Structure formats: C-alpha cells, structure tokens
Amino acid sequence: DTAVSQTPKYLVTQMGNDKSIKCEQNLGHDTMYWYKQDSKKFLKIMFSYNNKELIINETVPNRFSPKSPDKAHLNLHINSLELGDSAVYFCASSNSRQGYNEQFFGPGTRLTVL
Amino acid sequence: TQLLEQSPQFLSIQEGENLTVYCNSSSVFSSLQWYRQEPGEGPVLLVTVVTGGEVKKLKRLTFQFGDARKDSSLHITAAQPGDTGLYLCAGPVNQAGTALIFGKGTTLSVSS
C-alpha cells in the first residue's frame, strides 16, 4: 500500500501555463507539507498544513497556492509557470502528536518548464 | 537563520570501506533526523536522535548526536553498493517544530 502518493510523476509544460500536483496520504497523519528540491538536490520547505490549516508559508511566490480539501490531501496549484519553477516537488506527511514529526515523503513530481 | 552544513558533499568509495558523514550547525536543535534518498524517489527516514551525546545503531550505520546538540554524524562500516544514495540530515524549523530544514546532502557512491 502506498503511504504518500503524488500525481503526476512527471510534468512537462510551457512557460505561462497553470498546473496542479495532487498528493494523498493514507497514514492518518494530521500534517502535510510541500517541499521543493532543486537541481543541486537541496530540499526546502514551501508549505505546511496541520488539520487543513496553513501553518508554514515560506517565501514562495504567490503563484503557488496550496489547497487542503481534507487532512489526507494537499494539492499544489501553480499559476503562470516560469523556467525557474523547474524542480522536483515532494509532498510529505507527519503525525505532529507523536514522535518528532518524522516525515514520510511521496515519490516526487518532476516539473519541467520549457 | 538556522543552517545545517553537511560534509563531504560527494563521496566515492570501494565496497568494504568505512566512511563518516558530518552534519554541523551553529544552532541548537531539539532533535536531528537522517534520511536517505535514492534516485527517483523521496527521502526515507533512517533515524532520529534527540539526546545530546546519543548514539544509535542501524545495522552497519551508526548515528551520533553531539553533546551540545549542534551537530551529528553518520558512520557506515564496511559500505556496500546498496548504501549508495543521497544522505540528508534535517532538523525542526525554529519553534514550529513541524517542517524540517535540510542540509544540502552527501552523495555517496559505493562501487563493487
């Protein structure tokens, strides 16, 4: 059973387009995240949601808008895509009430903007 | 600003060799986590260290948390090709304690 799943796995699109990435977790966790991994493999937090509420919103252009319809889902919508948005985007989840917020990551979505 | 510095950035060794990867910060962390990421996949948690001076072992991997909780190390004994991957250390972001700040990683390649 997949714990954290993301779709699509690969996304190739033109500059200026709008795209969405979906994420679902079946671990019963209360917190979900979006991370961006650049070409040098540096992984950086973008957003954090706890029980569907936005907790962390790092310095991310407002073209990026996360949406959490329920605790098991956190989607990422990106408007007016730019070349610099090309990266691998990882969704993750954790249980904030247990342990040390150890994170379970999805397989990633490789976004290429042409 | 919290930062985690990892060294070395790249490591290429032969099967059977030992190695140590370092994760250092000028900030105190309440805990540190180590992840391994293989190509095309997301990071997978290896261990969490929470007490200064703590040592944890996971088969051939030994993790240590510095006494002052500002640094950690990962030692691999008798490396195997299956140990190949990107090793990342991570700690909680400030007081939020939920999201993680990551080091830039150590890419390990073990050849047979």
PDB file of C-alpha atoms in Angstrom:
ATOM      1  CA  ASP A   1       0.000   0.000   0.000  1.00  0.00           C
ATOM      2  CA  THR A   2       1.331   3.413  -0.958  1.00  0.00           C
ATOM      3  CA  ALA A   3       1.645   5.674   2.094  1.00  0.00           C
ATOM      4  CA  VAL A   4       2.107   9.040   0.375  1.00  0.00           C
ATOM      5  CA  SER A   5       1.248   9.257  -3.292  1.00  0.00           C
ATOM      6  CA  GLN A   6       1.628  12.086  -5.764  1.00  0.00           C
ATOM      7  CA  THR A   7       0.368  12.627  -9.271  1.00  0.00           C
ATOM      8  CA  PRO A   8       1.674  13.134 -11.817  1.00  0.00           C
ATOM      9  CA  LYS A   9       5.185  11.708 -11.530  1.00  0.00           C
ATOM     10  CA  TYR A  10       6.390  13.836 -14.433  1.00  0.00           C
ATOM     11  CA  LEU A  11       5.029  17.142 -15.679  1.00  0.00           C
ATOM     12  CA  VAL A  12       6.374  18.928 -18.742  1.00  0.00           C
ATOM     13  CA  THR A  13       4.757  22.214 -19.674  1.00  0.00           C
ATOM     14  CA  GLN A  14       5.293  25.569 -21.322  1.00  0.00           C
ATOM     15  CA  MET A  15       6.063  28.834 -19.573  1.00  0.00           C
ATOM     16  CA  GLY A  16       2.952  30.732 -18.594  1.00  0.00           C
ATOM     17  CA  ASN A  17       0.759  27.657 -18.158  1.00  0.00           C
ATOM     18  CA  ASP A  18      -1.096  26.730 -14.961  1.00  0.00           C
ATOM     19  CA  LYS A  19      -0.652  23.254 -13.486  1.00  0.00           C
ATOM     20  CA  SER A  20      -1.600  21.272 -10.406  1.00  0.00           C
ATOM     21  CA  ILE A  21       0.056  18.471  -8.475  1.00  0.00           C
ATOM     22  CA  LYS A  22      -2.017  16.225  -6.225  1.00  0.00           C
ATOM     23  CA  CYS A  23      -0.970  14.493  -3.035  1.00  0.00           C
ATOM     24  CA  GLU A  24      -2.709  11.957  -0.843  1.00  0.00           C
ATOM     25  CA  GLN A  25      -1.601  10.161   2.320  1.00  0.00           C
ATOM     26  CA  ASN A  26      -3.243   7.116   3.890  1.00  0.00           C
ATOM     27  CA  LEU A  27      -1.229   7.144   7.122  1.00  0.00           C
ATOM     28  CA  GLY A  28      -3.787   9.051   9.173  1.00  0.00           C
ATOM     29  CA  HIS A  29      -1.306  11.889   9.714  1.00  0.00           C
ATOM     30  CA  ASP A  30      -2.535  15.360  10.675  1.00  0.00           C
ATOM     31  CA  THR A  31       0.192  17.412   8.991  1.00  0.00           C
ATOM     32  CA  MET A  32       1.160  17.619   5.337  1.00  0.00           C
ATOM     33  CA  TYR A  33       3.898  19.512   3.522  1.00  0.00           C
ATOM     34  CA  TRP A  34       5.214  20.581   0.164  1.00  0.00           C
ATOM     35  CA  TYR A  35       8.977  20.647  -0.366  1.00  0.00           C
ATOM     36  CA  LYS A  36      10.936  21.755  -3.435  1.00  0.00           C
ATOM     37  CA  GLN A  37      14.186  20.031  -4.421  1.00  0.00           C
ATOM     38  CA  ASP A  38      16.331  21.975  -6.841  1.00  0.00           C
ATOM     39  CA  SER A  39      18.843  20.708  -9.388  1.00  0.00           C
ATOM     40  CA  LYS A  40      21.553  20.595  -6.704  1.00  0.00           C
ATOM     41  CA  LYS A  41      19.359  18.307  -4.586  1.00  0.00           C
ATOM     42  CA  PHE A  42      18.688  20.977  -1.967  1.00  0.00           C
ATOM     43  CA  LEU A  43      15.352  20.263  -0.292  1.00  0.00           C
ATOM     44  CA  LYS A  44      13.429  23.261   1.018  1.00  0.00           C
ATOM     45  CA  ILE A  45      10.069  23.580   2.781  1.00  0.00           C
ATOM     46  CA  MET A  46       7.396  25.522   0.913  1.00  0.00           C
ATOM     47  CA  PHE A  47       4.188  24.969   2.882  1.00  0.00           C
ATOM     48  CA  SER A  48       2.960  23.100   5.921  1.00  0.00           C
ATOM     49  CA  TYR A  49      -0.661  22.295   6.731  1.00  0.00           C
ATOM     50  CA  ASN A  50      -1.951  20.962  10.045  1.00  0.00           C
ATOM     51  CA  ASN A  51      -5.521  19.683  10.096  1.00  0.00           C
ATOM     52  CA  LYS A  52      -6.227  21.541   6.861  1.00  0.00           C
ATOM     53  CA  GLU A  53      -4.888  24.847   8.213  1.00  0.00           C
ATOM     54  CA  LEU A  54      -1.853  26.607   6.804  1.00  0.00           C
ATOM     55  CA  ILE A  55       0.929  26.609   9.393  1.00  0.00           C
ATOM     56  CA  ILE A  56       4.055  27.463   7.450  1.00  0.00           C
ATOM     57  CA  ASN A  57       4.274  29.512   4.292  1.00  0.00           C
ATOM     58  CA  GLU A  58       7.893  30.102   3.420  1.00  0.00           C
ATOM     59  CA  THR A  59       8.998  32.756   0.979  1.00  0.00           C
ATOM     60  CA  VAL A  60       7.249  31.324  -2.014  1.00  0.00           C
ATOM     61  CA  PRO A  61       5.810  33.359  -4.910  1.00  0.00           C
ATOM     62  CA  ASN A  62       2.064  33.777  -4.615  1.00  0.00           C
ATOM     63  CA  ARG A  63       1.772  31.970  -7.947  1.00  0.00           C
ATOM     64  CA  PHE A  64       1.960  28.856  -5.765  1.00  0.00           C
ATOM     65  CA  SER A  65      -1.269  28.095  -3.946  1.00  0.00           C
ATOM     66  CA  PRO A  66      -1.712  25.006  -1.790  1.00  0.00           C
ATOM     67  CA  LYS A  67      -5.153  23.618  -1.082  1.00  0.00           C
ATOM     68  CA  SER A  68      -6.101  21.037   1.508  1.00  0.00           C
ATOM     69  CA  PRO A  69      -9.650  19.723   0.985  1.00  0.00           C
ATOM     70  CA  ASP A  70      -9.219  17.313   3.916  1.00  0.00           C
ATOM     71  CA  LYS A  71      -6.489  16.004   6.201  1.00  0.00           C
ATOM     72  CA  ALA A  72      -5.492  13.293   3.745  1.00  0.00           C
ATOM     73  CA  HIS A  73      -4.989  15.555   0.736  1.00  0.00           C
ATOM     74  CA  LEU A  74      -2.771  18.527  -0.054  1.00  0.00           C
ATOM     75  CA  ASN A  75      -2.691  19.790  -3.604  1.00  0.00           C
ATOM     76  CA  LEU A  76      -0.374  22.376  -5.120  1.00  0.00           C
ATOM     77  CA  HIS A  77      -1.523  24.707  -7.868  1.00  0.00           C
ATOM     78  CA  ILE A  78       0.990  26.792  -9.762  1.00  0.00           C
ATOM     79  CA  ASN A  79      -0.032  29.727 -11.935  1.00  0.00           C
ATOM     80  CA  SER A  80       1.949  31.328 -14.733  1.00  0.00           C
ATOM     81  CA  LEU A  81       4.770  28.827 -14.646  1.00  0.00           C
ATOM     82  CA  GLU A  82       8.315  30.136 -15.038  1.00  0.00           C
ATOM     83  CA  LEU A  83      11.549  28.445 -16.081  1.00  0.00           C
ATOM     84  CA  GLY A  84      12.843  28.705 -12.512  1.00  0.00           C
ATOM     85  CA  ASP A  85       9.954  26.602 -11.246  1.00  0.00           C
ATOM     86  CA  SER A  86      11.559  23.535 -12.797  1.00  0.00           C
ATOM     87  CA  ALA A  87      12.390  21.216  -9.912  1.00  0.00           C
ATOM     88  CA  VAL A  88      11.205  18.104  -8.128  1.00  0.00           C
ATOM     89  CA  TYR A  89       8.299  18.747  -5.772  1.00  0.00           C
ATOM     90  CA  PHE A  90       7.799  16.424  -2.836  1.00  0.00           C
ATOM     91  CA  CYS A  91       4.727  16.024  -0.722  1.00  0.00           C
ATOM     92  CA  ALA A  92       5.225  14.686   2.803  1.00  0.00           C
ATOM     93  CA  SER A  93       3.173  13.964   5.880  1.00  0.00           C
ATOM     94  CA  SER A  94       3.777  13.524   9.594  1.00  0.00           C
ATOM     95  CA  ASN A  95       1.987  12.980  12.883  1.00  0.00           C
ATOM     96  CA  SER A  96       2.521  16.132  14.915  1.00  0.00           C
ATOM     97  CA  ARG A  97       1.286  14.478  18.106  1.00  0.00           C
ATOM     98  CA  GLN A  98       3.731  11.599  18.100  1.00  0.00           C
ATOM     99  CA  GLY A  99       7.482  11.327  17.845  1.00  0.00           C
ATOM    100  CA  TYR A 100       9.482  14.160  16.365  1.00  0.00           C
ATOM    101  CA  ASN A 101       7.477  14.917  13.237  1.00  0.00           C
ATOM    102  CA  GLU A 102       9.312  12.290  11.271  1.00  0.00           C
ATOM    103  CA  GLN A 103       8.273  12.854   7.690  1.00  0.00           C
ATOM    104  CA  PHE A 104       7.033  10.394   5.130  1.00  0.00           C
ATOM    105  CA  PHE A 105       7.695  11.567   1.598  1.00  0.00           C
ATOM    106  CA  GLY A 106       5.925  10.859  -1.634  1.00  0.00           C
ATOM    107  CA  PRO A 107       7.867   9.777  -4.736  1.00  0.00           C
ATOM    108  CA  GLY A 108       8.091  13.329  -6.061  1.00  0.00           C
ATOM    109  CA  THR A 109       6.826  15.153  -9.144  1.00  0.00           C
ATOM    110  CA  ARG A 110       9.472  16.261 -11.605  1.00  0.00           C
ATOM    111  CA  LEU A 111       8.286  19.523 -13.137  1.00  0.00           C
ATOM    112  CA  THR A 112       9.986  20.771 -16.282  1.00  0.00           C
ATOM    113  CA  VAL A 113       9.046  24.184 -17.614  1.00  0.00           C
ATOM    114  CA  LEU A 114      10.076  24.843 -21.210  1.00  0.00           C
TER     115      LEU A 114
ATOM    116  CA  THR B   1      18.850  31.721  10.490  1.00  0.00           C
ATOM    117  CA  GLN B   2      19.106  28.017  11.036  1.00  0.00           C
ATOM    118  CA  LEU B   3      21.516  26.232   8.728  1.00  0.00           C
ATOM    119  CA  LEU B   4      22.716  22.661   8.519  1.00  0.00           C
ATOM    120  CA  GLU B   5      26.054  22.152   6.793  1.00  0.00           C
ATOM    121  CA  GLN B   6      26.873  18.683   5.539  1.00  0.00           C
ATOM    122  CA  SER B   7      30.270  17.360   4.546  1.00  0.00           C
ATOM    123  CA  PRO B   8      31.579  15.968   2.402  1.00  0.00           C
ATOM    124  CA  GLN B   9      29.274  16.888  -0.442  1.00  0.00           C
ATOM    125  CA  PHE B  10      30.368  13.877  -2.511  1.00  0.00           C
ATOM    126  CA  LEU B  11      31.968  10.606  -1.501  1.00  0.00           C
ATOM    127  CA  SER B  12      33.014   7.798  -3.801  1.00  0.00           C
ATOM    128  CA  ILE B  13      34.422   4.674  -2.166  1.00  0.00           C
ATOM    129  CA  GLN B  14      35.006   0.975  -2.714  1.00  0.00           C
ATOM    130  CA  GLU B  15      32.890  -1.741  -1.186  1.00  0.00           C
ATOM    131  CA  GLY B  16      34.129  -2.644   2.279  1.00  0.00           C
ATOM    132  CA  GLU B  17      35.471   0.783   3.199  1.00  0.00           C
ATOM    133  CA  ASN B  18      34.287   2.794   6.179  1.00  0.00           C
ATOM    134  CA  LEU B  19      33.077   6.384   5.964  1.00  0.00           C
ATOM    135  CA  THR B  20      31.719   9.210   8.068  1.00  0.00           C
ATOM    136  CA  VAL B  21      29.338  11.964   7.030  1.00  0.00           C
ATOM    137  CA  TYR B  22      29.030  15.122   9.108  1.00  0.00           C
ATOM    138  CA  CYS B  23      26.146  17.495   9.775  1.00  0.00           C
ATOM    139  CA  ASN B  24      27.003  20.742  11.577  1.00  0.00           C
ATOM    140  CA  SER B  25      25.171  23.845  12.689  1.00  0.00           C
ATOM    141  CA  SER B  26      25.746  26.928  14.808  1.00  0.00           C
ATOM    142  CA  SER B  27      22.194  26.491  16.148  1.00  0.00           C
ATOM    143  CA  VAL B  28      20.984  24.083  18.801  1.00  0.00           C
ATOM    144  CA  PHE B  29      18.425  21.576  17.579  1.00  0.00           C
ATOM    145  CA  SER B  30      15.956  19.732  19.791  1.00  0.00           C
ATOM    146  CA  SER B  31      16.410  16.716  17.522  1.00  0.00           C
ATOM    147  CA  LEU B  32      18.016  15.771  14.223  1.00  0.00           C
ATOM    148  CA  GLN B  33      16.901  13.277  11.644  1.00  0.00           C
ATOM    149  CA  TRP B  34      18.799  11.435   8.938  1.00  0.00           C
ATOM    150  CA  TYR B  35      17.226  10.444   5.640  1.00  0.00           C
ATOM    151  CA  ARG B  36      18.442   8.511   2.622  1.00  0.00           C
ATOM    152  CA  GLN B  37      17.182   9.330  -0.839  1.00  0.00           C
ATOM    153  CA  GLU B  38      17.643   7.077  -3.839  1.00  0.00           C
ATOM    154  CA  PRO B  39      17.356   8.359  -7.425  1.00  0.00           C
ATOM    155  CA  GLY B  40      13.786   8.980  -8.498  1.00  0.00           C
ATOM    156  CA  GLU B  41      12.382   8.517  -5.012  1.00  0.00           C
ATOM    157  CA  GLY B  42      11.551  10.571  -1.964  1.00  0.00           C
ATOM    158  CA  PRO B  43      13.744  10.681   1.154  1.00  0.00           C
ATOM    159  CA  VAL B  44      13.243   7.834   3.622  1.00  0.00           C
ATOM    160  CA  LEU B  45      13.815   8.303   7.333  1.00  0.00           C
ATOM    161  CA  LEU B  46      16.726   6.367   8.804  1.00  0.00           C
ATOM    162  CA  VAL B  47      16.857   7.621  12.377  1.00  0.00           C
ATOM    163  CA  THR B  48      16.004  10.420  14.794  1.00  0.00           C
ATOM    164  CA  VAL B  49      18.452  11.480  17.514  1.00  0.00           C
ATOM    165  CA  VAL B  50      17.124  13.548  20.378  1.00  0.00           C
ATOM    166  CA  THR B  51      19.529  13.498  23.317  1.00  0.00           C
ATOM    167  CA  GLY B  52      22.936  15.186  23.354  1.00  0.00           C
ATOM    168  CA  GLY B  53      25.641  12.537  23.064  1.00  0.00           C
ATOM    169  CA  GLU B  54      23.178   9.896  21.913  1.00  0.00           C
ATOM    170  CA  VAL B  55      24.428   7.068  19.724  1.00  0.00           C
ATOM    171  CA  LYS B  56      22.050   4.952  17.647  1.00  0.00           C
ATOM    172  CA  LYS B  57      22.903   1.975  15.506  1.00  0.00           C
ATOM    173  CA  LEU B  58      21.058   0.682  12.486  1.00  0.00           C
ATOM    174  CA  LYS B  59      22.904  -2.433  11.287  1.00  0.00           C
ATOM    175  CA  ARG B  60      26.165  -1.070   9.813  1.00  0.00           C
ATOM    176  CA  LEU B  61      25.112   2.572  10.277  1.00  0.00           C
ATOM    177  CA  THR B  62      25.993   4.436  13.481  1.00  0.00           C
ATOM    178  CA  PHE B  63      24.475   7.828  14.204  1.00  0.00           C
ATOM    179  CA  GLN B  64      25.692  10.223  16.855  1.00  0.00           C
ATOM    180  CA  PHE B  65      24.219  13.453  18.168  1.00  0.00           C
ATOM    181  CA  GLY B  66      26.720  15.972  19.501  1.00  0.00           C
ATOM    182  CA  ASP B  67      26.751  16.758  23.200  1.00  0.00           C
ATOM    183  CA  ALA B  68      25.677  20.347  22.514  1.00  0.00           C
ATOM    184  CA  ARG B  69      23.016  19.201  20.017  1.00  0.00           C
ATOM    185  CA  LYS B  70      24.527  21.305  17.249  1.00  0.00           C
ATOM    186  CA  ASP B  71      25.977  18.514  15.155  1.00  0.00           C
ATOM    187  CA  SER B  72      25.549  14.899  14.169  1.00  0.00           C
ATOM    188  CA  SER B  73      27.491  12.268  12.322  1.00  0.00           C
ATOM    189  CA  LEU B  74      26.701   9.139  10.357  1.00  0.00           C
ATOM    190  CA  HIS B  75      29.302   6.401  10.212  1.00  0.00           C
ATOM    191  CA  ILE B  76      28.952   3.478   7.827  1.00  0.00           C
ATOM    192  CA  THR B  77      31.049   0.371   8.421  1.00  0.00           C
ATOM    193  CA  ALA B  78      32.003  -1.883   5.521  1.00  0.00           C
ATOM    194  CA  ALA B  79      29.998   0.041   2.935  1.00  0.00           C
ATOM    195  CA  GLN B  80      28.069  -1.907   0.327  1.00  0.00           C
ATOM    196  CA  PRO B  81      26.765  -0.868  -3.102  1.00  0.00           C
ATOM    197  CA  GLY B  82      23.267  -0.842  -1.612  1.00  0.00           C
ATOM    198  CA  ASP B  83      24.334   2.064   0.615  1.00  0.00           C
ATOM    199  CA  THR B  84      24.627   4.284  -2.457  1.00  0.00           C
ATOM    200  CA  GLY B  85      22.371   7.318  -2.257  1.00  0.00           C
ATOM    201  CA  LEU B  86      21.936  10.868  -1.033  1.00  0.00           C
ATOM    202  CA  TYR B  87      22.164  11.204   2.739  1.00  0.00           C
ATOM    203  CA  LEU B  88      20.350  14.163   4.254  1.00  0.00           C
ATOM    204  CA  CYS B  89      20.328  15.475   7.787  1.00  0.00           C
ATOM    205  CA  ALA B  90      17.349  17.543   8.914  1.00  0.00           C
ATOM    206  CA  GLY B  91      16.122  19.390  11.966  1.00  0.00           C
ATOM    207  CA  PRO B  92      12.889  21.113  13.006  1.00  0.00           C
ATOM    208  CA  VAL B  93      12.326  24.621  11.710  1.00  0.00           C
ATOM    209  CA  ASN B  94      12.537  27.078  14.597  1.00  0.00           C
ATOM    210  CA  GLN B  95       9.731  26.793  17.107  1.00  0.00           C
ATOM    211  CA  ALA B  96       7.156  25.490  14.666  1.00  0.00           C
ATOM    212  CA  GLY B  97       8.687  22.079  15.085  1.00  0.00           C
ATOM    213  CA  THR B  98       6.749  20.608  12.215  1.00  0.00           C
ATOM    214  CA  ALA B  99       8.514  21.283   8.942  1.00  0.00           C
ATOM    215  CA  LEU B 100      12.167  20.429   8.556  1.00  0.00           C
ATOM    216  CA  ILE B 101      15.225  22.304   7.448  1.00  0.00           C
ATOM    217  CA  PHE B 102      17.569  20.085   5.463  1.00  0.00           C
ATOM    218  CA  GLY B 103      21.283  20.040   4.910  1.00  0.00           C
ATOM    219  CA  LYS B 104      22.452  20.043   1.304  1.00  0.00           C
ATOM    220  CA  GLY B 105      23.209  16.357   1.479  1.00  0.00           C
ATOM    221  CA  THR B 106      26.084  13.964   0.912  1.00  0.00           C
ATOM    222  CA  THR B 107      26.004  11.916  -2.272  1.00  0.00           C
ATOM    223  CA  LEU B 108      27.566   8.530  -1.581  1.00  0.00           C
ATOM    224  CA  SER B 109      28.635   6.145  -4.301  1.00  0.00           C
ATOM    225  CA  VAL B 110      29.863   2.692  -3.326  1.00  0.00           C
ATOM    226  CA  SER B 111      31.335   0.592  -6.088  1.00  0.00           C
ATOM    227  CA  SER B 112      31.952  -3.142  -6.008  1.00  0.00           C
TER     228      SER B 112
END
